[in-house]
Coordinates of C-alpha atoms in Angstrom, one line a residue:
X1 CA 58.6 142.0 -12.5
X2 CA 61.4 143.7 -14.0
X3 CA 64.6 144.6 -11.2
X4 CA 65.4 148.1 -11.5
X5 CA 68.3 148.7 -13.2
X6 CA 71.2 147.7 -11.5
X7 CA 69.6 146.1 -8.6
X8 CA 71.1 143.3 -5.9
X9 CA 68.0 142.3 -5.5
X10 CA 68.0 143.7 -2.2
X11 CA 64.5 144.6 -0.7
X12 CA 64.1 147.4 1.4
X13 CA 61.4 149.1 3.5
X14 CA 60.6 152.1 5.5
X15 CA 62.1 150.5 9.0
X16 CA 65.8 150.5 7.1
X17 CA 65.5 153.6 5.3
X18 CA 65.4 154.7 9.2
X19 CA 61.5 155.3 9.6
X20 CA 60.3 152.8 12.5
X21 CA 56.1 153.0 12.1
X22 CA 56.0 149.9 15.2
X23 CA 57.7 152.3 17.4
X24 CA 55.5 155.8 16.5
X25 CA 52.2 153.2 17.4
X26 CA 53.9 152.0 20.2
X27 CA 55.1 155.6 21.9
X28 CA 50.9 156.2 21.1
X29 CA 50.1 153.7 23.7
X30 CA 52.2 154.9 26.0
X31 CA 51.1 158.3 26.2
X32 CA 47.4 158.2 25.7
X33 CA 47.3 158.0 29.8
X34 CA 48.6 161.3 29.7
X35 CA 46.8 162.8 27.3
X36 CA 43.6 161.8 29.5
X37 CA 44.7 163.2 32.6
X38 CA 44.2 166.6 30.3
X39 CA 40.9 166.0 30.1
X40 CA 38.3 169.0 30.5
X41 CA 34.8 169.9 29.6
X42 CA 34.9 170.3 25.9
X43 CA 37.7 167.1 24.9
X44 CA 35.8 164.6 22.8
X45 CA 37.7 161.8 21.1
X46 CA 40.4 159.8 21.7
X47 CA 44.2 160.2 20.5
X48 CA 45.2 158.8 17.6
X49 CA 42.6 160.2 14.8
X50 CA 43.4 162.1 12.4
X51 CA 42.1 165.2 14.1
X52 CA 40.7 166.1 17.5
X53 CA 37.3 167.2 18.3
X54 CA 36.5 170.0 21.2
X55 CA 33.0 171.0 21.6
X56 CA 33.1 174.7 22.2
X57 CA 29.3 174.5 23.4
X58 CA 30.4 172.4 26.1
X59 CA 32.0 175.4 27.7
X60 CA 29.4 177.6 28.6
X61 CA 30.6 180.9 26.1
X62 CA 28.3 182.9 25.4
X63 CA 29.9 185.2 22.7
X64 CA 33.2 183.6 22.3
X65 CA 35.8 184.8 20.3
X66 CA 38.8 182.1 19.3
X67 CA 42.3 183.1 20.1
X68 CA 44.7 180.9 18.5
X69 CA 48.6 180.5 19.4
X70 CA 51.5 178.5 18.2
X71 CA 55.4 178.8 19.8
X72 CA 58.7 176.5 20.4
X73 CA 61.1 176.1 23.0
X74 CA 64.0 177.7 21.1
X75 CA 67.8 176.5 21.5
X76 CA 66.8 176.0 25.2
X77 CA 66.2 172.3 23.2
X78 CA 70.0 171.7 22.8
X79 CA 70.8 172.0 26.6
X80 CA 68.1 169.2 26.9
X81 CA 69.4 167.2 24.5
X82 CA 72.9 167.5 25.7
X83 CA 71.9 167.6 29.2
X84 CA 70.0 164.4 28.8
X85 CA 67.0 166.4 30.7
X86 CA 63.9 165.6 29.0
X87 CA 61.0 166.0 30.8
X88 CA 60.5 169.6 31.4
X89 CA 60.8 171.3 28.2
X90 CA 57.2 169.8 27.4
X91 CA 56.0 172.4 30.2
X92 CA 58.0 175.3 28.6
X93 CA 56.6 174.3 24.9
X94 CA 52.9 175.0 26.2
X95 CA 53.8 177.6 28.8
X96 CA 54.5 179.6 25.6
X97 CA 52.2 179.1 23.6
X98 CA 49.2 179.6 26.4
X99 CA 51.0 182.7 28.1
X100 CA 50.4 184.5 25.1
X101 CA 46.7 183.2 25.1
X102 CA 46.2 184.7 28.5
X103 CA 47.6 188.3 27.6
X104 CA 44.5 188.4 25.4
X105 CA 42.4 187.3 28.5
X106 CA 41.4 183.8 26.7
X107 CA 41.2 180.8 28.8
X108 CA 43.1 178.3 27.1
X109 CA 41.1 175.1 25.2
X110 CA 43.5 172.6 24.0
X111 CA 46.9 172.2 22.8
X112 CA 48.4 170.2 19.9
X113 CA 52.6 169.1 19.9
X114 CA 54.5 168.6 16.9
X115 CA 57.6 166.4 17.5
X116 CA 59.8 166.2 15.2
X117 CA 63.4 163.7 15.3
X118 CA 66.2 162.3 13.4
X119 CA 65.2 158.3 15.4
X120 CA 62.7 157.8 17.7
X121 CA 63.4 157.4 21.4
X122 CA 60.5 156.3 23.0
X123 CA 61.4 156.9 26.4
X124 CA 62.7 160.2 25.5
X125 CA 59.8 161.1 23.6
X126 CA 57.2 159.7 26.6
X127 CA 59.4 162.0 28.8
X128 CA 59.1 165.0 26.6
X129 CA 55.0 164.5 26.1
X130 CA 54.7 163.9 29.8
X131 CA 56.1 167.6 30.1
X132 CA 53.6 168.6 27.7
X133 CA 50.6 167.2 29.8
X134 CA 52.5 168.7 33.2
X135 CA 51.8 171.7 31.0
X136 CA 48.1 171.0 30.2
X137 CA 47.1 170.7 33.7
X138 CA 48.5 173.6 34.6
X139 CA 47.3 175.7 32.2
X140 CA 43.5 174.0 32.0
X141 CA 43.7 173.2 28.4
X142 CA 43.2 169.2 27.1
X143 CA 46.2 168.1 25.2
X144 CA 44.0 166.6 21.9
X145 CA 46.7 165.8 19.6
X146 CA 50.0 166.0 18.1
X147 CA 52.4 164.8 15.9
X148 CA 55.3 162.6 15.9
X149 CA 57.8 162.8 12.5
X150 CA 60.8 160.6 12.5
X151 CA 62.9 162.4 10.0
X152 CA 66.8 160.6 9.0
X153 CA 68.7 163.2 7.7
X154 CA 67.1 165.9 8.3
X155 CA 68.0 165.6 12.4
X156 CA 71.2 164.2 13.6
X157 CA 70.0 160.5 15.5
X158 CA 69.7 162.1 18.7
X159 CA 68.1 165.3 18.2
X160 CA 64.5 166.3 18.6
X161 CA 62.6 169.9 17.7
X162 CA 59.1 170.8 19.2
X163 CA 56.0 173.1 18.2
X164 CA 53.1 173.5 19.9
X165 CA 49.6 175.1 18.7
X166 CA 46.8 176.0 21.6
X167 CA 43.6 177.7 20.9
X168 CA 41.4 179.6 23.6
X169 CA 38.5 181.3 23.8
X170 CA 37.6 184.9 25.2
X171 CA 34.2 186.8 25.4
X172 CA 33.9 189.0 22.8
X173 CA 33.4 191.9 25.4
X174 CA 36.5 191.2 27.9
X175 CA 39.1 191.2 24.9
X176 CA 42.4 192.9 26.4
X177 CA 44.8 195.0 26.0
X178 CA 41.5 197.4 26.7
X179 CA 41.2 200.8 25.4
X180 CA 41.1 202.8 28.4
X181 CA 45.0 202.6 29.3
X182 CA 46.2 206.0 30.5
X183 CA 48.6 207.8 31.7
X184 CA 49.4 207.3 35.2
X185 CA 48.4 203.3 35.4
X186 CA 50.1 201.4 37.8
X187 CA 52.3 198.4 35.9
X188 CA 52.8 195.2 38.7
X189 CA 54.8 192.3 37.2
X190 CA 55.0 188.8 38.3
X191 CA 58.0 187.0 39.1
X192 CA 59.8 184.4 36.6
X193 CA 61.1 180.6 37.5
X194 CA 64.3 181.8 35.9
X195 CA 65.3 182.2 32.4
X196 CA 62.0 180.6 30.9
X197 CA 62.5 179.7 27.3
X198 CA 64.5 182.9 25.9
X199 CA 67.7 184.2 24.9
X200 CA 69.3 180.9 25.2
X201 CA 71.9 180.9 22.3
X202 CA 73.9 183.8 24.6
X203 CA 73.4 181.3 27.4
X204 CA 75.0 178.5 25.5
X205 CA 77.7 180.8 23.7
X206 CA 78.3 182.0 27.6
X207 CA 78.3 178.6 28.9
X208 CA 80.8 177.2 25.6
X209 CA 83.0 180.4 26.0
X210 CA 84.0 179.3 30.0
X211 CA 84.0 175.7 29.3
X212 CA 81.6 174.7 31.4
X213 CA 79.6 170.9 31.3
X214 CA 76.1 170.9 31.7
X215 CA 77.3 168.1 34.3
X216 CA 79.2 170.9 36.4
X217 CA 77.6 172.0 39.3
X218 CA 76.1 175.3 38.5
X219 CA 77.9 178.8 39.1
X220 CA 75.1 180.4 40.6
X221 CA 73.6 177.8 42.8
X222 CA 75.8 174.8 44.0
X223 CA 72.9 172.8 44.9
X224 CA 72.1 171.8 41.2
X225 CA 73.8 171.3 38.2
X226 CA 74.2 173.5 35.4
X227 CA 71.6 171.9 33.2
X228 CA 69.1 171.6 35.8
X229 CA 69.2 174.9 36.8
X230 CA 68.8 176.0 33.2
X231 CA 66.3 174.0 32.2
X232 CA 63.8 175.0 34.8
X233 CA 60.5 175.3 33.2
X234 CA 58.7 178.1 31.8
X235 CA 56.0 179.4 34.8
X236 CA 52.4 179.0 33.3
X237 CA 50.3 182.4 34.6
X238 CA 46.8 181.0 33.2
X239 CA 45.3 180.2 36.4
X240 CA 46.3 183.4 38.7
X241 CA 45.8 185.5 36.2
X242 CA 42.3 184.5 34.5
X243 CA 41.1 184.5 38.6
X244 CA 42.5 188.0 39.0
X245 CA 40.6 189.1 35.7
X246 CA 37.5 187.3 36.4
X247 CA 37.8 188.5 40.4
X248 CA 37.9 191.8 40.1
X249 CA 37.3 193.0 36.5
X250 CA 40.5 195.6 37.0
X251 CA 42.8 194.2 34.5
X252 CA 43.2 196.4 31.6
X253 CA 46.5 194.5 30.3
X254 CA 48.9 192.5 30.0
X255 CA 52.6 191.5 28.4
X256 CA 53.8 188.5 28.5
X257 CA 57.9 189.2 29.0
X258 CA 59.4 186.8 26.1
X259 CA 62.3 187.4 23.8
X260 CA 62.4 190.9 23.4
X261 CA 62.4 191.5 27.2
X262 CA 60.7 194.7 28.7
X263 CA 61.5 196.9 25.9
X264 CA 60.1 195.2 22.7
X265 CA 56.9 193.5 24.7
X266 CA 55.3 196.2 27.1
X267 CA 54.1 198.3 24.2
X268 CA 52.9 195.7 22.4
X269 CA 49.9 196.5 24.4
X270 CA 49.9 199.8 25.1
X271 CA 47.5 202.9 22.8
X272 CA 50.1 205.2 21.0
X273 CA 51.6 207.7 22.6
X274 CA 51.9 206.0 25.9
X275 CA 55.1 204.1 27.2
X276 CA 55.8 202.8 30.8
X277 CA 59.0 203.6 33.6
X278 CA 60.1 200.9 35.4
X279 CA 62.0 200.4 38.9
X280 CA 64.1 197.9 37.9
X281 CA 65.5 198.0 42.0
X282 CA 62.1 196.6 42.6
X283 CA 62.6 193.2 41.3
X284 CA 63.7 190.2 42.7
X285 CA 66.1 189.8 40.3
X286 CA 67.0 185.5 40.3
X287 CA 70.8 184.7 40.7
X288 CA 71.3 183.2 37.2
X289 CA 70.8 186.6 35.6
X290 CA 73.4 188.3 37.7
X291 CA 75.8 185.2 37.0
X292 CA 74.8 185.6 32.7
X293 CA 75.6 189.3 33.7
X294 CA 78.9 189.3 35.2
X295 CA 80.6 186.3 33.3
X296 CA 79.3 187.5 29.9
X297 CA 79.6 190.9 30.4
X298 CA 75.5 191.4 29.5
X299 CA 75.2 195.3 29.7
X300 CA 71.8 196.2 31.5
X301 CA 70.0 197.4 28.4
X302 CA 70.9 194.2 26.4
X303 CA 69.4 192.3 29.6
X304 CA 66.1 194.1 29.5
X305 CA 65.7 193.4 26.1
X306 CA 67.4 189.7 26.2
X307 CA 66.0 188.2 28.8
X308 CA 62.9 188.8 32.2
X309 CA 65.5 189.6 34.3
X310 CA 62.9 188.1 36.9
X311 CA 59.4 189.0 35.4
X312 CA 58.0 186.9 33.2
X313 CA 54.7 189.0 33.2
X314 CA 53.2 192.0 33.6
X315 CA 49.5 193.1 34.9
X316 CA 48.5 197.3 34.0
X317 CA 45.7 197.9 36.1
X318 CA 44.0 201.7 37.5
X319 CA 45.9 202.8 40.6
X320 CA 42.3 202.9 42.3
X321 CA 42.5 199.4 41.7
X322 CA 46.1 198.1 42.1
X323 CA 45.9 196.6 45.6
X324 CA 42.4 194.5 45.0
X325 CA 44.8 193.1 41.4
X326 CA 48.0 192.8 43.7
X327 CA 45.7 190.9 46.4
X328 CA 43.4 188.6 44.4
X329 CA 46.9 188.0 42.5
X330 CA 48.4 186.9 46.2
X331 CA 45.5 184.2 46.9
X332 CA 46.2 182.6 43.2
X333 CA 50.2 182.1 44.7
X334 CA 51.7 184.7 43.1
X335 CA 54.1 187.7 44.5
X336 CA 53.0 190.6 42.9
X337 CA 55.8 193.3 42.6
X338 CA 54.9 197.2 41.8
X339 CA 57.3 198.1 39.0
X340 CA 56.3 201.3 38.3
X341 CA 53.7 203.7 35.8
X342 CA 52.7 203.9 32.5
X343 CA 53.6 207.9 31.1
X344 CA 53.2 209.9 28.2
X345 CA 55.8 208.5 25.3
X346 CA 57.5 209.4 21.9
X347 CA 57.2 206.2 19.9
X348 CA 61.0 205.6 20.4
X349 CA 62.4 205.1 23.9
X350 CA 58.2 204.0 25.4
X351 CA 60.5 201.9 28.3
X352 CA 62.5 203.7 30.5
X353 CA 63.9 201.8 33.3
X354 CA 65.6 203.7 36.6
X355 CA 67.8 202.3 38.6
X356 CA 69.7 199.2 38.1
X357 CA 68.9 195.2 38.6
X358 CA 69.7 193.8 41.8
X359 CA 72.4 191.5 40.3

């Protein structure tokens, strides 16, 4: 056989060009275990194929329609990375993408992960994957697949990037947001972990702009350090909230509070023509948003729209029917908070928050 031109002779393969196959078939092994203890009525096939199989029979549907999702975890993946904190941002990457299932009323099926890095870390990828099946189990869905690309050069060594894709299924008949939203609706919200996976490249420019270490004990709660208190997982609302739908039949919508905050995700699902005021004194506002607020001088109306400020989701419900929601939503271990009334809108300005945040 003819050397190319110019050659040493030298052979190469896939494992020195920075590609280690051994290692992707080995971090397959090691997570299978957790990808079973997803398991649910439906899951059919073991991981590894080159797709997964859910039976949609298997779940009892009569007149299903598919609702299909797909999110990341946003820049809040550099404080893991850098924080060396691994296994939690699995439970934000599904949290994301099956919180937005839920506003639709669909009870989530199964989920997929896409992980992407410049050299594979096994451990660090087992830790990120056991996240994702923390995630699973919360939210009910099987995790049936994924992805693992080991990319040189187009990710720094130690870096890593995550998708996720989740599909769910909803009766055709108890699609939400419903129709019959009105004027004078009672709007409850339910209370946030913390920052959940948004508005993290002010939280880093903040963080970078005092010189802080994720290392450092944090600001606003001595007790942790910065990166742990940051990286506190994404809350998962599946469970409470498909119970309080399925309990009481009351729910007429829902928002989940992502980037965009109150003002860009509440009308998402409300008719035109309506908008909602809010008591922002109402909420249990967490102490990292006041410290985000005073050390990077976050004005209110740039918090609202930034970040939860404390609710990362929101329940519109009749006012006849408002304490049967708020209770059914107290047995599934929630707090349920009254934050105020849906009203007649323009289309500009549908979210008018009163008062001020508790921060």
């Amino acid at each position: 056989m003819t050397e190319p031109s110019g050659s040493d002779n030298t052979k190469y393969s896939y494992k020195d060009a920075g590609v280690d196959i051994d290692a992707a078939n080995r971090l397959v092994e090691r997570i299978k275990g957790l990808a079973a203890s997803t398991a649910r009525p439906g899951a059919d096939g073991a991981l590894g194929g080159f797709g997964g199989a859910f039976d949609l029979k298997a779940t009892g549907y009569r007149d299903p329609i598919l609702i299909a999702a797909n999110d990341g975890v946003g820049t809040k993946l550099r404080i893991a990375i850098d924080a060396g904190i691994h296994d939690t941002v699995g439970i934000d990457l599904v949290a994301m993408c099956v919180n937005d299932l839920v506003v639709q009323g669909a009870e989530p099926l199964f989920f997929l992960d896409y992980f992407a890095c410049g050299a594979l870390d096994e451990a660090v990828a087992e830790a990120v994957i056991s996240g994702i099946a923390e995630g699973c189990r919360q939210a009910g869905a099987t995790l049936i697949g994924g992805e693992t690309a080991e990319m040189p050069g187009m990710y720094a060594e130690n870096d890593y990037d995550l998708a996720g894709f989740t599909v769910g299924a909803v009766e055709r008949s108890e699609i939400l947001p419903r129709e019959d939203i009105v004027e004078g609706d009672i709007v409850i919200g339910l209370p946030s972990s913390g920052l959940h996976s948004n508005g993290f490249s002010l939280v880093r420019r903040i963080v970078a702009d005092r010189k802080l270490s994720y290392a450092d004990a944090a600001p606003f709660d001595s007790a942790q350090s910065l990166g742990q208190a940051l990286l506190v997982p994404t809350r998962i609302y599946v469970a409470s909230v498909l119970g309080t739908i399925k309990a009481t039949g009351a729910v007429k919508g829902l928002a989940h509070i992502t980037g965009g905050g109150f003002i860009e995700n509440i009308p998402r699902v409300l008719p035109l023509g309506l908008g909602v005021e809010l008591d922002a004194g109402a909420i249990n506002v967490p102490p990292v948003f006041a410290w985000l607020a005073d050390d990077g001088a976050v004005a209110t109306r740039e918090m609202a729209t930034t970040f939860n400020c404390g609710i990362g989701m929101v329940l519109i419900t009749a006012p006849a029917d408002a304490q049967s929601v708020a209770d059914r939503l107290a047995d599934g271990g929630e707090a349920p908070v009254e934050l105020g009334v849906v009203t007649d809108a323009t289309d500009t300005g549908r979210v008018k928050i009163k008062g001020s945040f508790n921060i």
